[in-house]
Coordinates of C-alpha atoms in Angstrom, one line a residue:
M1 CA -12.0 218.7 132.6
A2 CA -12.9 219.0 136.3
D3 CA -11.8 222.3 138.2
A4 CA -8.1 222.3 138.2
V5 CA -5.6 223.8 140.8
F6 CA -2.6 225.5 139.5
R7 CA 0.3 227.5 141.1
L8 CA 2.5 229.9 139.5
E9 CA 5.9 230.5 141.0
N10 CA 7.5 233.7 139.8
S11 CA 11.0 235.2 140.3
W12 CA 13.0 238.1 138.9
E13 CA 16.7 237.6 138.0
P14 CA 19.4 239.8 136.6
V15 CA 20.6 239.4 133.0
E16 CA 24.1 240.4 132.0
G17 CA 24.0 243.4 129.6
D18 CA 20.3 244.1 130.5
P19 CA 19.8 246.2 133.6
C20 CA 16.1 245.3 133.5
G21 CA 16.6 241.6 133.8
R22 CA 14.0 239.0 133.1
F23 CA 11.0 237.2 134.9
V24 CA 11.2 233.4 135.3
F25 CA 7.9 231.6 135.9
T26 CA 7.0 228.0 136.7
L27 CA 3.4 226.9 136.3
V28 CA 2.9 223.7 138.5
N29 CA -0.1 221.5 137.5
L30 CA -1.7 220.3 140.9
S31 CA -4.6 218.6 139.2
D32 CA -4.8 214.9 138.5
A33 CA -5.0 215.3 134.8
P34 CA -2.4 216.2 132.1
L35 CA -2.7 219.7 130.6
S36 CA -2.2 220.5 126.8
G37 CA -3.3 223.1 124.4
F38 CA -3.5 225.8 127.2
K39 CA -2.5 229.4 127.7
L40 CA -1.4 231.4 130.8
A41 CA -2.3 234.9 131.5
Y42 CA -0.9 237.0 134.4
T43 CA -1.0 240.6 135.5
S44 CA 2.1 242.6 136.4
L45 CA 3.0 246.3 136.7
T46 CA 6.5 245.2 135.5
R47 CA 5.5 245.0 131.8
I48 CA 7.2 243.3 128.9
K49 CA 8.4 245.5 126.0
D50 CA 6.1 244.0 123.4
A51 CA 6.9 246.8 120.9
E52 CA 10.2 244.9 120.6
E53 CA 10.7 241.3 119.7
P54 CA 9.8 239.5 123.0
R55 CA 12.7 237.3 124.2
C56 CA 10.8 234.2 125.5
E57 CA 12.5 231.1 126.7
N58 CA 10.3 227.9 126.3
A59 CA 7.2 230.0 125.7
T60 CA 5.4 232.0 123.0
F61 CA 4.2 235.5 123.6
L62 CA 0.7 236.0 122.6
I63 CA -0.7 239.4 123.9
R64 CA -0.1 242.3 126.2
N65 CA -2.7 244.9 127.2
A66 CA -1.4 247.3 129.8
N67 CA -0.5 245.0 132.7
F68 CA -2.2 242.0 131.2
H69 CA 0.3 239.4 129.5
Q70 CA -0.6 236.0 127.9
Y71 CA 1.7 233.3 126.8
A72 CA 1.4 229.7 125.4
P73 CA 3.8 226.7 125.9
P74 CA 5.7 225.1 123.1
A75 CA 3.6 223.3 120.5
D76 CA 2.5 219.7 121.7
F77 CA 3.7 220.5 125.2
I78 CA 2.0 218.4 127.9
L79 CA 2.0 219.5 131.6
A80 CA 1.8 216.3 133.7
P81 CA 0.1 216.3 137.1
G82 CA 2.6 217.4 139.7
E83 CA 5.0 218.8 137.1
G84 CA 6.0 222.3 136.2
W85 CA 6.3 224.5 133.0
R86 CA 9.2 226.8 133.4
F87 CA 9.7 229.7 131.0
A88 CA 11.4 233.1 131.2
V89 CA 10.3 236.4 129.6
A90 CA 12.1 239.6 128.5
P91 CA 12.7 242.5 127.8
L92 CA 11.1 244.3 130.6
W93 CA 10.5 248.0 130.9
R94 CA 12.3 248.2 134.3
P95 CA 13.9 245.8 136.8
A96 CA 11.7 244.4 139.7
R97 CA 13.0 246.1 142.8
H98 CA 10.4 244.9 145.3
R99 CA 8.3 241.8 145.8
T100 CA 5.1 243.4 144.5
D101 CA 6.7 244.1 141.1
G102 CA 6.0 240.7 139.8
A103 CA 2.8 238.7 139.0
K104 CA -0.2 239.9 140.9
S105 CA -2.8 237.4 139.6
A106 CA -2.9 234.7 136.9
Y107 CA -5.3 232.1 135.3
V108 CA -5.1 229.3 132.8
T109 CA -7.3 229.2 129.7
L110 CA -7.8 225.5 128.5
S111 CA -8.3 224.2 124.9
D112 CA -12.0 224.3 125.4
G113 CA -12.0 228.0 126.3
S114 CA -12.7 227.7 129.9
H115 CA -10.7 229.7 132.4
H116 CA -9.3 228.4 135.8
P117 CA -7.6 230.5 138.7
V118 CA -4.0 230.1 139.3
S119 CA -2.5 230.7 142.9
V120 CA 0.3 233.2 142.9
D121 CA 2.1 235.3 145.5
D122 CA 4.6 238.1 145.4
T123 CA 7.7 237.6 143.2
L124 CA 10.9 236.2 144.7
L125 CA 14.5 237.6 144.0
A126 CA 16.8 235.2 142.4
G127 CA 20.4 235.0 143.6
R128 CA 20.3 237.1 146.8
A129 CA 20.3 235.9 150.4
P130 CA 17.1 236.6 152.3
E131 CA 16.9 239.8 154.1
P132 CA 15.2 240.5 157.5
A133 CA 12.2 242.7 157.4
P134 CA 13.1 246.3 157.9
V135 CA 12.2 248.3 161.1
L136 CA 10.3 251.3 159.7
M137 CA 9.4 253.1 163.0
P138 CA 11.5 253.7 166.2
K139 CA 9.9 252.9 169.5
G140 CA 9.3 256.5 170.2
E141 CA 9.3 258.6 173.2
V142 CA 7.4 261.6 174.7
R143 CA 8.5 264.6 176.5
E144 CA 5.0 265.5 177.5
P145 CA 2.7 262.6 178.5
F146 CA -0.3 263.6 176.3
S147 CA -1.6 261.7 173.2
L148 CA -2.6 264.2 170.5
L149 CA -2.2 263.7 166.8
P150 CA -1.8 266.2 165.2
W151 CA 0.0 268.1 168.0
P152 CA -1.5 271.5 168.7
V153 CA -0.1 275.0 168.0
S154 CA 0.2 275.5 171.7
A155 CA -0.2 273.2 174.7
A156 CA 0.7 274.2 178.3
L157 CA -0.7 271.1 180.3
E158 CA -0.2 269.5 183.8
A159 CA -0.8 265.8 183.9
G160 CA -3.5 264.4 186.1
E161 CA -3.4 261.4 188.4
S162 CA -6.6 259.9 187.3
V163 CA -8.6 259.5 184.1
P164 CA -12.2 260.8 183.9
V165 CA -14.6 258.0 183.5
A166 CA -16.3 260.2 180.8
L167 CA -16.8 263.7 179.8
Y168 CA -20.3 265.0 180.0
P169 CA -22.1 268.4 179.2
A170 CA -22.1 271.1 181.8
E171 CA -25.6 272.1 183.1
G172 CA -27.3 274.4 180.5
T173 CA -25.4 273.0 177.5
A174 CA -27.1 273.8 174.2
L175 CA -28.7 271.1 172.2
A176 CA -26.3 271.6 169.3
D177 CA -23.4 271.1 171.6
K178 CA -24.7 267.8 173.0
Q179 CA -25.4 266.7 169.4
A180 CA -21.7 267.5 168.6
M181 CA -20.6 265.3 171.5
Q182 CA -22.8 262.5 170.3
S183 CA -21.3 262.8 166.8
V184 CA -17.7 262.7 168.0
G185 CA -18.5 259.9 170.4
A186 CA -20.2 257.8 167.6
L187 CA -17.0 258.5 165.5
Y188 CA -14.9 257.1 168.3
R189 CA -17.0 254.0 168.7
R190 CA -16.8 253.3 165.0
L191 CA -13.1 253.5 164.9
F192 CA -12.4 251.8 168.3
Q193 CA -15.3 249.3 168.9
I194 CA -14.0 248.0 172.2
G195 CA -12.8 251.4 173.3
H196 CA -14.5 253.1 176.4
Q197 CA -16.8 255.8 175.3
P198 CA -15.1 259.2 175.8
F199 CA -18.4 261.2 176.3
A200 CA -21.7 260.7 178.2
L201 CA -24.6 263.0 177.7
A202 CA -25.6 262.9 181.5
P203 CA -23.4 263.6 184.6
V204 CA -21.5 260.6 185.5
H205 CA -19.5 259.6 188.7
A206 CA -15.8 260.4 188.5
G207 CA -16.5 262.2 185.2
K208 CA -15.7 265.8 184.3
A209 CA -18.0 268.4 182.8
I210 CA -17.4 270.3 179.5
R211 CA -18.6 273.8 179.2
F212 CA -18.9 275.1 175.7
V213 CA -18.2 278.8 174.8
T214 CA -18.8 280.5 171.5
D215 CA -15.9 282.8 170.8
Q216 CA -16.4 284.6 167.3
G217 CA -12.8 285.9 167.7
L218 CA -11.6 282.3 166.7
A219 CA -11.3 281.1 163.2
A220 CA -13.7 278.5 161.9
E221 CA -11.4 275.6 162.5
A222 CA -9.6 276.9 165.6
F223 CA -10.5 275.9 169.2
Q224 CA -9.2 276.4 172.7
L225 CA -9.3 273.9 175.7
H226 CA -9.0 275.0 179.3
F227 CA -8.6 272.2 181.9
G228 CA -9.4 272.5 185.6
D229 CA -12.4 271.3 187.7
E230 CA -14.2 271.3 184.3
V231 CA -13.1 271.4 180.7
T232 CA -14.0 274.6 178.7
L233 CA -14.1 274.2 175.1
S234 CA -14.1 277.5 173.0
S235 CA -14.8 277.7 169.3
S236 CA -16.6 279.9 166.9
G237 CA -18.6 277.2 165.0
P238 CA -19.1 273.5 164.3
A239 CA -15.6 272.7 162.8
G240 CA -13.5 274.1 165.7
R241 CA -16.1 272.5 168.1
Q242 CA -15.6 269.2 166.5
Y243 CA -11.8 269.4 166.4
G244 CA -11.8 270.4 170.2
L245 CA -14.0 267.3 171.0
T246 CA -11.8 265.1 168.9
A247 CA -8.7 266.4 170.7
L248 CA -10.3 265.5 173.9
A249 CA -11.2 262.0 172.7
H250 CA -7.5 261.5 171.7
L251 CA -6.4 262.5 175.2
L252 CA -8.7 260.1 176.8
H253 CA -7.9 257.2 174.4
G254 CA -4.3 257.6 175.0
A255 CA -4.5 258.0 178.8
R256 CA -6.7 254.8 178.8
T257 CA -4.9 252.7 176.3
E258 CA -1.3 253.3 177.4
P259 CA -1.5 254.8 181.0
Q260 CA 2.2 254.2 181.6
T261 CA 2.9 256.7 178.9
F262 CA 0.0 259.1 178.6
R263 CA -2.1 261.0 181.0
F264 CA -5.2 263.3 180.9
P265 CA -4.6 266.9 181.6
A266 CA -5.5 268.2 185.2
A267 CA -4.9 271.8 184.4
G268 CA -3.6 274.0 181.6
T269 CA -4.5 275.2 178.1
I270 CA -4.4 274.1 174.5
E271 CA -4.7 276.7 171.8
D272 CA -5.1 275.3 168.4
A273 CA -5.8 276.0 164.6
P274 CA -4.6 274.2 161.4
R275 CA -1.6 275.2 159.6
Y276 CA -3.2 274.7 156.1
G277 CA -6.9 275.0 155.0
W278 CA -6.5 272.1 152.7
R279 CA -5.7 268.9 154.5
G280 CA -6.4 266.2 152.0
C281 CA -6.5 262.5 151.4
H282 CA -7.0 261.0 147.9
L283 CA -8.4 257.6 147.2
D284 CA -8.1 255.6 143.8
V285 CA -11.0 253.4 143.7
S286 CA -10.6 252.5 139.9
R287 CA -7.6 250.2 140.2
Q288 CA -9.1 248.5 143.2
F289 CA -12.9 248.7 144.3
Y290 CA -13.5 249.7 147.9
P291 CA -17.0 249.1 149.1
A292 CA -18.9 252.0 150.4
A293 CA -18.2 250.9 154.0
D294 CA -14.5 251.1 153.5
V295 CA -14.8 254.5 152.0
T296 CA -16.9 255.7 154.9
R297 CA -14.4 254.2 157.4
L298 CA -11.5 256.1 155.7
I299 CA -13.4 259.3 155.9
D300 CA -13.9 258.5 159.8
I301 CA -10.1 258.0 160.1
M302 CA -9.5 261.4 158.3
A303 CA -11.9 263.0 160.6
W304 CA -10.2 261.5 163.6
M305 CA -6.9 263.0 162.2
R306 CA -8.5 266.4 161.5
L307 CA -8.0 265.9 157.6
N308 CA -10.9 267.9 155.9
I309 CA -10.7 267.1 152.1
F310 CA -11.6 263.6 150.6
H311 CA -10.4 263.6 147.0
W312 CA -12.4 260.7 145.4
H313 CA -10.7 259.4 142.2
L314 CA -13.7 257.8 140.6
S315 CA -12.3 257.0 137.1
D316 CA -9.3 255.7 135.3
D317 CA -8.3 253.3 132.7
E318 CA -9.2 250.3 134.8
A319 CA -12.9 251.3 135.7
W320 CA -15.5 254.1 135.9
R321 CA -17.0 253.8 139.4
L322 CA -19.6 256.5 139.4
E323 CA -23.2 255.8 138.5
I324 CA -24.3 258.2 135.8
K325 CA -28.0 257.6 134.9
A326 CA -27.6 259.2 131.4
Y327 CA -24.9 256.7 130.4
P328 CA -25.7 253.3 132.2
T329 CA -22.9 251.4 130.1
L330 CA -20.3 253.3 132.2
T331 CA -21.0 251.1 135.2
T332 CA -21.8 248.0 133.1
K333 CA -19.4 247.6 130.4
G334 CA -17.0 250.3 132.0
V335 CA -16.4 248.3 135.2
L336 CA -16.3 244.6 134.2
R337 CA -12.8 243.0 133.9
G338 CA -12.4 239.3 133.2
P339 CA -11.2 237.0 130.4
D340 CA -14.5 237.3 128.5
E341 CA -15.6 240.7 129.7
P342 CA -15.4 244.1 128.0
M343 CA -12.1 244.7 129.6
L344 CA -9.1 242.2 130.3
P345 CA -8.0 241.5 133.8
Q346 CA -5.7 243.9 135.4
L347 CA -3.8 244.4 138.7
G348 CA -5.0 241.3 140.6
N349 CA -7.8 240.3 138.5
G350 CA -8.0 236.7 137.3
A351 CA -10.3 234.1 135.9
E352 CA -13.3 235.5 137.8
P353 CA -15.0 238.7 136.5
V354 CA -14.8 241.7 138.7
G355 CA -16.8 245.0 138.8
G356 CA -18.1 247.4 141.3
F357 CA -19.5 250.9 141.3
Y358 CA -21.1 253.4 143.5
S359 CA -24.8 254.0 143.1
Q360 CA -26.0 257.6 143.4
D361 CA -27.6 256.7 146.6
E362 CA -24.4 255.5 148.1
V363 CA -22.7 258.6 146.9
K364 CA -25.3 260.8 148.6
A365 CA -24.8 258.9 151.8
I366 CA -21.1 259.0 151.8
V367 CA -21.2 262.8 151.0
A368 CA -23.6 263.5 153.8
H369 CA -21.6 261.4 156.2
A370 CA -18.5 263.3 155.4
A371 CA -20.2 266.6 155.7
Q372 CA -21.3 265.7 159.3
L373 CA -17.7 265.5 160.1
N374 CA -16.5 268.6 158.3
V375 CA -14.9 266.7 155.5
E376 CA -15.5 268.0 151.9
V377 CA -15.7 265.5 149.2
V378 CA -14.1 266.5 145.9
P379 CA -14.8 264.2 143.1
E380 CA -12.6 263.3 140.3
I381 CA -13.1 261.9 136.9
D382 CA -9.9 261.7 135.1
I383 CA -10.1 263.2 131.5
P384 CA -8.9 263.4 128.7
G385 CA -6.3 260.6 129.5
H386 CA -6.7 257.6 131.6
S387 CA -10.1 257.0 129.7
T388 CA -10.0 253.3 128.6
A389 CA -12.9 252.3 130.6
T390 CA -15.0 255.3 129.3
L391 CA -14.1 254.5 125.7
V392 CA -15.0 250.8 126.2
A393 CA -18.3 251.8 127.5
L394 CA -19.0 254.6 124.9
P395 CA -17.0 253.6 121.7
E396 CA -18.8 256.3 119.7
L397 CA -16.4 258.7 121.4
V398 CA -13.5 257.3 119.4
D399 CA -12.4 258.5 116.0
G400 CA -12.9 255.5 113.8
Q401 CA -10.2 256.7 111.4
E402 CA -7.5 256.4 114.0
A403 CA -5.5 253.3 114.4
P404 CA -6.3 251.8 117.8
D405 CA -2.6 251.3 118.8
S406 CA -1.4 254.5 117.1
Y407 CA 0.1 255.5 120.5
R408 CA 0.3 254.3 124.0
S409 CA -0.1 256.0 127.3
V410 CA 2.2 256.0 130.2
Q411 CA 0.6 252.8 131.6
G412 CA 0.6 251.0 128.4
Y413 CA -3.2 251.3 127.4
P414 CA -3.6 251.9 123.6
N415 CA -5.7 255.0 122.6
N416 CA -6.8 255.9 126.1
A417 CA -7.7 259.5 125.8
L418 CA -11.0 261.3 124.9
N419 CA -10.6 263.0 121.7
P420 CA -11.0 266.8 122.0
A421 CA -12.2 267.1 118.3
I422 CA -15.2 264.8 118.7
E423 CA -18.2 267.3 119.8
L424 CA -19.9 264.2 121.3
T425 CA -17.1 264.2 124.0
Y426 CA -18.5 267.6 125.3
E427 CA -22.1 266.4 125.2
F428 CA -21.2 263.4 127.2
L429 CA -19.1 265.3 129.8
G430 CA -21.8 268.0 130.1
K431 CA -24.4 265.3 131.1
V432 CA -21.9 263.8 133.5
F433 CA -21.2 267.1 135.1
D434 CA -24.9 267.9 135.3
E435 CA -25.4 264.7 137.5
M436 CA -22.1 265.2 139.5
V437 CA -23.2 268.7 140.7
E438 CA -26.3 267.2 142.1
L439 CA -24.4 264.7 144.0
F440 CA -21.4 266.7 145.2
P441 CA -21.9 270.1 146.8
S442 CA -18.1 271.0 146.6
K443 CA -17.3 274.0 144.4
L444 CA -14.4 272.0 142.9
I445 CA -14.6 269.2 140.5
H446 CA -11.3 267.5 139.7
I447 CA -10.8 266.6 136.1
G448 CA -7.5 264.9 136.2
G449 CA -5.5 266.1 133.1
D450 CA -2.5 263.9 133.9
E451 CA -0.3 261.7 131.8
V452 CA -1.4 262.2 128.3
A453 CA 1.2 260.7 126.0
A454 CA 3.2 263.2 123.9
N455 CA 1.9 261.8 120.6
T456 CA -1.8 261.5 121.5
W457 CA -4.3 262.4 118.9
M458 CA -1.7 262.9 116.3
A459 CA -3.0 260.0 114.1
S460 CA -6.6 261.2 114.4
P461 CA -7.8 263.0 111.2
L462 CA -10.6 264.7 113.3
A463 CA -8.0 266.1 115.8
R464 CA -5.6 267.2 112.9
K465 CA -8.5 269.1 111.4
R466 CA -9.5 270.8 114.6
M467 CA -5.9 271.8 115.2
D468 CA -5.6 273.4 111.8
E469 CA -8.9 275.3 112.4
Q470 CA -7.8 276.5 115.7
G471 CA -4.1 277.2 115.0
I472 CA -3.2 274.5 117.6
E473 CA 0.3 272.9 117.8
G474 CA 0.9 269.5 119.3
T475 CA -0.7 267.2 121.8
F476 CA -0.6 269.6 124.7
G477 CA -1.9 272.6 122.7
L478 CA -4.9 270.4 121.9
Q479 CA -5.1 269.3 125.6
S480 CA -5.2 273.0 126.6
Y481 CA -8.0 273.7 124.1
F482 CA -9.9 270.8 125.7
M483 CA -9.3 271.9 129.3
K484 CA -10.4 275.5 128.5
R485 CA -13.7 274.2 127.2
I486 CA -14.1 272.0 130.3
Q487 CA -13.3 274.9 132.5
T488 CA -16.1 276.9 130.8
M489 CA -18.6 274.0 131.2
L490 CA -17.8 273.9 134.9
L491 CA -18.2 277.6 135.3
E492 CA -21.5 277.4 133.7
R493 CA -22.6 274.9 136.4
G494 CA -21.3 277.0 139.3
R495 CA -18.1 274.8 139.6
K496 CA -14.4 275.5 139.5
L497 CA -11.6 273.3 138.0
A498 CA -9.1 271.3 139.9
G499 CA -6.6 269.1 138.4
W500 CA -3.2 267.5 138.3
D501 CA -0.2 269.8 137.4
E502 CA -0.2 268.8 133.8
V503 CA -3.4 270.8 133.3
S504 CA -1.0 273.7 133.0
H505 CA 0.7 272.3 129.9
G506 CA 0.4 273.6 126.4
G507 CA -1.1 276.9 127.6
G508 CA -3.0 275.6 130.5
V509 CA -6.4 277.2 131.6
D510 CA -7.3 280.5 133.2
P511 CA -5.6 280.2 136.7
D512 CA -8.2 282.3 138.4
G513 CA -10.0 280.1 140.8
T514 CA -8.2 277.0 139.4
L515 CA -6.5 274.6 141.9
L516 CA -3.7 272.4 140.6
M517 CA -1.9 269.5 142.5
A518 CA 1.8 269.2 142.1
W519 CA 2.6 265.5 142.2
Q520 CA 5.6 265.0 139.9
K521 CA 8.2 266.7 141.9
P522 CA 8.2 269.5 144.5
E523 CA 9.5 272.3 142.3
V524 CA 6.6 271.9 140.0
G525 CA 4.4 273.5 142.7
V526 CA 6.4 276.6 142.8
E527 CA 6.4 277.0 139.0
L528 CA 2.5 276.5 139.1
A529 CA 2.3 279.3 141.7
R530 CA 4.4 281.6 139.6
Q531 CA 1.8 281.0 136.7
G532 CA -1.0 282.2 139.0
Y533 CA -2.4 278.8 140.0
D534 CA -3.4 277.9 143.6
V535 CA -1.5 274.7 144.4
V536 CA -1.8 271.8 146.8
M537 CA 1.4 270.0 147.4
T538 CA 1.2 266.2 147.0
P539 CA 4.5 265.2 145.6
G540 CA 5.1 261.3 145.1
Q541 CA 8.5 261.6 146.6
A542 CA 6.9 262.2 150.1
Y543 CA 3.1 262.1 150.0
Y544 CA 2.2 259.1 147.7
L545 CA 1.3 256.3 150.0
D546 CA 1.8 253.5 147.6
M547 CA 5.5 254.1 147.5
V548 CA 7.8 251.6 149.2
Q549 CA 9.1 252.6 152.7
D550 CA 12.4 250.8 152.5
E551 CA 14.8 249.7 149.7
A552 CA 14.7 246.1 150.9
F553 CA 13.2 243.8 148.3
Q554 CA 10.6 242.3 150.5
E555 CA 9.0 245.8 151.2
P556 CA 5.7 246.1 149.1
G557 CA 4.8 249.1 147.0
A558 CA 5.9 251.2 144.0
S559 CA 9.3 252.8 143.6
W560 CA 9.1 255.1 140.6
A561 CA 9.3 258.2 142.9
G562 CA 12.0 256.5 145.1
T563 CA 11.9 255.2 148.6
V564 CA 9.6 257.0 151.0
P565 CA 10.1 256.0 154.7
P566 CA 7.7 257.3 157.3
K567 CA 10.4 259.7 158.8
H568 CA 10.8 261.3 155.3
T569 CA 7.0 261.7 154.9
Y570 CA 6.8 263.3 158.4
T571 CA 9.7 265.8 158.2
Y572 CA 9.1 266.9 154.6
E573 CA 8.3 270.5 154.3
A574 CA 6.1 271.1 151.4
V575 CA 6.2 274.9 151.6
G576 CA 10.0 274.8 151.9
E577 CA 10.8 275.8 148.4
F578 CA 8.3 278.5 148.0
P579 CA 9.5 282.1 147.9
E580 CA 7.6 284.3 150.4
D581 CA 5.6 286.1 147.8
L582 CA 4.3 282.8 146.5
K583 CA 3.5 281.1 149.8
P584 CA -0.2 282.5 149.8
R585 CA -0.7 280.4 146.6
M586 CA 0.1 277.1 148.6
R587 CA -3.2 276.1 149.7
G588 CA -2.2 272.8 151.6
V589 CA -1.0 269.2 151.4
Q590 CA -2.6 266.0 150.5
A591 CA -1.9 262.3 150.7
C592 CA -2.5 260.2 147.7
I593 CA -3.6 256.5 148.0
W594 CA -3.1 255.0 144.5
S595 CA -4.3 251.4 144.6
E596 CA -2.3 249.3 142.1
H597 CA -0.5 247.5 144.9
F598 CA -3.4 247.4 147.4
L599 CA -4.6 243.8 146.6
N600 CA -5.7 243.2 150.3
R601 CA -6.4 245.0 153.5
D602 CA -3.0 244.2 155.2
Y603 CA -1.2 245.8 152.2
F604 CA -3.4 248.9 152.5
N605 CA -2.7 249.4 156.3
H606 CA 1.0 248.6 156.0
L607 CA 1.5 251.3 153.2
V608 CA -1.0 253.9 154.4
F609 CA -0.2 253.9 158.1
P610 CA 1.6 255.6 159.9
R611 CA 2.3 257.9 156.9
L612 CA -1.3 259.2 156.6
G613 CA -1.0 260.4 160.2
A614 CA 2.5 261.9 159.4
I615 CA 0.7 263.9 156.5
A616 CA -2.1 264.9 158.8
E617 CA 0.5 266.4 161.4
A618 CA 2.3 268.1 158.5
A619 CA -1.0 269.7 157.4
W620 CA -2.0 270.9 160.8
T621 CA 1.0 271.3 163.1
P622 CA 3.5 274.2 162.9
K623 CA 7.0 273.1 161.7
D624 CA 8.6 274.0 165.0
N625 CA 6.2 272.0 167.0
K626 CA 6.8 268.7 165.1
D627 CA 8.6 266.0 166.9
W628 CA 9.5 262.6 165.1
L629 CA 9.9 260.5 168.3
R630 CA 6.7 261.9 169.7
F631 CA 4.9 261.0 166.5
A632 CA 6.4 257.5 166.6
A633 CA 5.1 256.9 170.2
I634 CA 1.5 258.2 169.4
S635 CA 0.9 256.8 165.9
P636 CA 0.4 253.3 167.1
L637 CA -2.8 254.5 168.8
M638 CA -4.3 255.6 165.5
P639 CA -7.1 253.4 163.8
K640 CA -6.5 251.6 160.6
L641 CA -8.8 250.6 157.8

């Protein structure tokens, strides 16, 4: 059969007596030949409950693997050209609340075994009138006509009547200061390719000179700016100097881009320093692969907003993305998804195989690029759970006596956790860590530790034996045993452990030097601090940038943590619940970009911005200096991916 063209229409509709409702699909045959003996597969985060008897209308359920679903039409069914096969499926784990909750991709497998792509768009909502797109941001207004994001600790400025053509180094400026100007100028040109350069390295007509002053009394990331006939930038080192230059570039960019709103200062002073030392942004590259150029651009955007930690989520169930020379199958078998590949399609994958990983040379280049911008790269490999890709690549890490579907993880992958009772697991991780410490200078390695299902390993004879030997009770006691061994392995390599908040379960690990990220709910952070852990606050209810921004059905994104409009992200106070004696444990805040819903660049930009800027301001600006309407006015000037 010649290449066929197919279309899958999908909608969600309520069902009386079942709050989760059902999906209704129609596969339309747009080819010129009848179709018989075929199967249809689609991927969807709203999964069918295959542990129960699936309720299928006009279809036969075949298989589900996490988000992958496959069905067949009734026996002897023929789909004529131009006609549609309509079928419905239930029960679902949850109702579809937003348009991205339905099918993300689909393909047809013909009777000869060939696979053909199917066009599919966001799901529709049956039985409800269409709603207008919500307005997520107000127009905004400013009390002071200056474009700075994040807003500084102190700004006493007088607006000028003109904008300098460029800022240039005063006579006698040291080489290192000129190099810093070049670095921030290059950052600006990468982010705003048609923007007028903020800095020149030689005097220019109608420009203004910058005089650099070293003040060891300032903290490493602090800076001061004094405006007059020339600009004086005071700092104690490279980070503060970079942030001061970035602030000047912000002021120039706003005054040039929107002169009716923003001006460049003629006189006055800015005194500035960050509120928190950890100002992070996480990126999940497992669910969707981002080319190295996109990762580099995100780091540029972070530097523009004065974020300083890039948390790189390099492995999960869907793929292992970091080249490890000791285990090449991690980036051959462990990244390939497709109908005939080692792993089935997930989250937007269809008939065509997909892969993608970062070579060690690419990683070195990204880490070096980030370091030039005072951004630290903290790598994460997610263990012991979320390890489907790892176990596909290295099946020898599985207890062969354990039933492959003896338990399921939160995301529905069978048997997706590394087994703490298999000594080869630690040999494998030791070699991985050996290569990681050569690639990443950060003193922290993030090892995940999240979402291990409560009955994990309980059907493994090897795990049961190890638990008896060690006097361990239950899944989380065994997880704690595993994590403590991993912590020791990292310490032997000069690294400290970072993880998600579940690392503390079952007895946890030694909290000394350990950093945990509170994601499930805000009060978890306080409890972790009470246990002696240093904490980064990244609750899904405020700082997960894959969450929907409005309750309207047409808003894209996830909703398990609720609705997270930009104003909530901006005004949320992560330290608000911490008692005074525990506040020193709160190291900072972090945005998390989980990629299940980011099937294209527009979805990424719609969900990440302006909320990433809101978190940047929360990380830097004192609470009393925050201003929602000012943020709304300045945020449209921020770059996007």
